[in-house]
């Protein structure tokens, strides 16, 4: 074997690495263009108020039960964990503060975001992909209706608005869950618990929570729409689009969470 | 007039259209025949811009459609898709009246609904289906709803992709008559794809046969039976043997 061959072979993992990286960059470019396209169209007539109302209903209102339950159990579990963990160094009393910080800064937005990815991203992707494979998207176009404006923009905009609100609700319910466990099982004084929570939280915590909600909601809806609109053919195409959209949304939400946490709280 | 010249389209290495030249005069009814999978549906989608051709030009009234204003262009068209392509989240009447409920042709809801019910009647469907959802209808009924939707806004140019497949002979006759009527009374230009030779004779002014990515033959419907083209003859008589292979 010549020296050149062995060099090529030694470097080949780099080549293998290069292709997916380029592919990923191209995908980022396509998704960004797609998002800008949708938002640009959302700002210009014709508007479809009924589609916005329906999207708001599905993304926001109908997600309330799952968001509420998720936050409630998480807040309760958090209180139990901090109490038993804190007991190891006599810090049981920090339960209200840590529950508040944990829910508002981190768990509220992340869990709501992931639940939205499970619930909303999947349903958007499956719906739009089915419309695509049954030529309904083509039919929209021939009926002089732009699918980006009629299908994509309402879903993305509703998620941008509704998910921060869901996060706010999740934060409050999560804290309530912690409060219920702490005052019911752990002998905390109700008034002191609430005071400690309110005194401890800063505006920055709340703003970061809502900003994360906005970002995660946007990503979730965007992934659903993008994978749906680019679905392959047939039932298999719909299945792939749905799976891909949820994976992408979940990973992007966790990555964005890391970046936003850094942006808000690193000093 | 719709004029195609040298239109090509390939999906990966599947060269579907290999240089299609075709002219459809305004106010005439052109029927496209050809074997299954020869690219008839793709051809209509190319004209509408739903599929971007790889090469060639498509002109409507002398203007290149690729450069035309999309909204104004599409406003002149109606299309019945091969699979009906009804919006399954909307009831039947809102499917039919889709164009009349939004955009530049929007009108009051009552009026749109009345027009939808009238169009449904013309395709042989009663007012009772208006409030059903597409999934509750049979395949042939869905097809007819798709047809009603295509003609609802009374477009100048209408494409019908297999309007009578899946219909019983009587209903097929009703639809053939309707398409003929739309062309003769409303002066619309029609392009219809069909495999049903009795439909061809009922609907067509001109016939074009697509084969191997090109227009194999085109001419007035009266010449169909003595075209002198072995491909057309085999197709019209439905023989398994001839220049067209039965396995494709
Ligand atoms: N979006 C697409 N992607 C890849 N291939 C396609 C696509 N649309 C059509 N084709 C291919 O193009 C060819 C022609 O398809 P088309 O639907 O136009 O056939 P057709 O003449 O309408 O047939 P039929 O009479 O059965 O409806 C087929 O081989 C089909 O597989
Ligand atoms: Mg077809």
XYZ file of C-alpha atoms and ligand atoms in Angstrom, chain A residues 233, chain B residues 11-12 14 16 34-43 45 51 82 161-162 193 195 210, ligand 1:
54
model
C -44.943 9.911 -0.743
C -38.104 12.312 -11.620
C -34.562 11.138 -10.880
C -37.535 8.289 -14.663
C -41.612 11.023 -17.795
C -52.430 7.381 -22.963
C -51.317 4.381 -20.970
C -51.265 4.354 -17.213
C -48.104 5.984 -15.886
C -47.214 7.802 -19.108
C -47.292 11.204 -17.389
C -50.730 12.607 -18.168
C -51.313 13.864 -14.627
C -47.767 15.222 -14.494
C -48.434 17.119 -17.734
C -49.480 19.701 -13.098
C -44.607 20.488 -10.909
C -57.285 12.326 -9.944
C -58.082 14.334 -14.300
C -60.160 11.203 -14.895
C -57.638 12.989 -19.002
C -59.258 6.127 -20.074
C -49.332 10.690 -24.874
N -44.050 13.590 -7.373
C -43.509 12.554 -8.053
N -42.313 12.064 -7.691
C -41.748 11.040 -8.369
N -42.311 10.443 -9.424
C -43.503 10.878 -9.848
C -44.174 11.963 -9.169
N -45.346 12.182 -9.794
C -45.404 11.286 -10.787
N -44.314 10.498 -10.831
C -44.030 9.444 -11.820
O -44.313 9.945 -13.096
C -44.889 8.952 -13.895
C -46.176 9.476 -14.507
O -47.129 9.684 -13.497
P -48.585 10.236 -13.799
O -49.293 10.308 -12.499
O -48.502 11.482 -14.581
O -49.192 9.087 -14.697
P -50.589 9.095 -15.451
O -50.306 9.122 -16.902
O -51.464 10.148 -14.902
O -51.126 7.643 -15.083
P -52.614 7.183 -14.651
O -53.371 7.063 -15.906
O -52.371 5.858 -14.013
O -53.139 8.222 -13.728
C -45.073 7.730 -13.021
O -44.039 6.834 -13.333
C -44.920 8.243 -11.620
O -44.307 7.269 -10.825
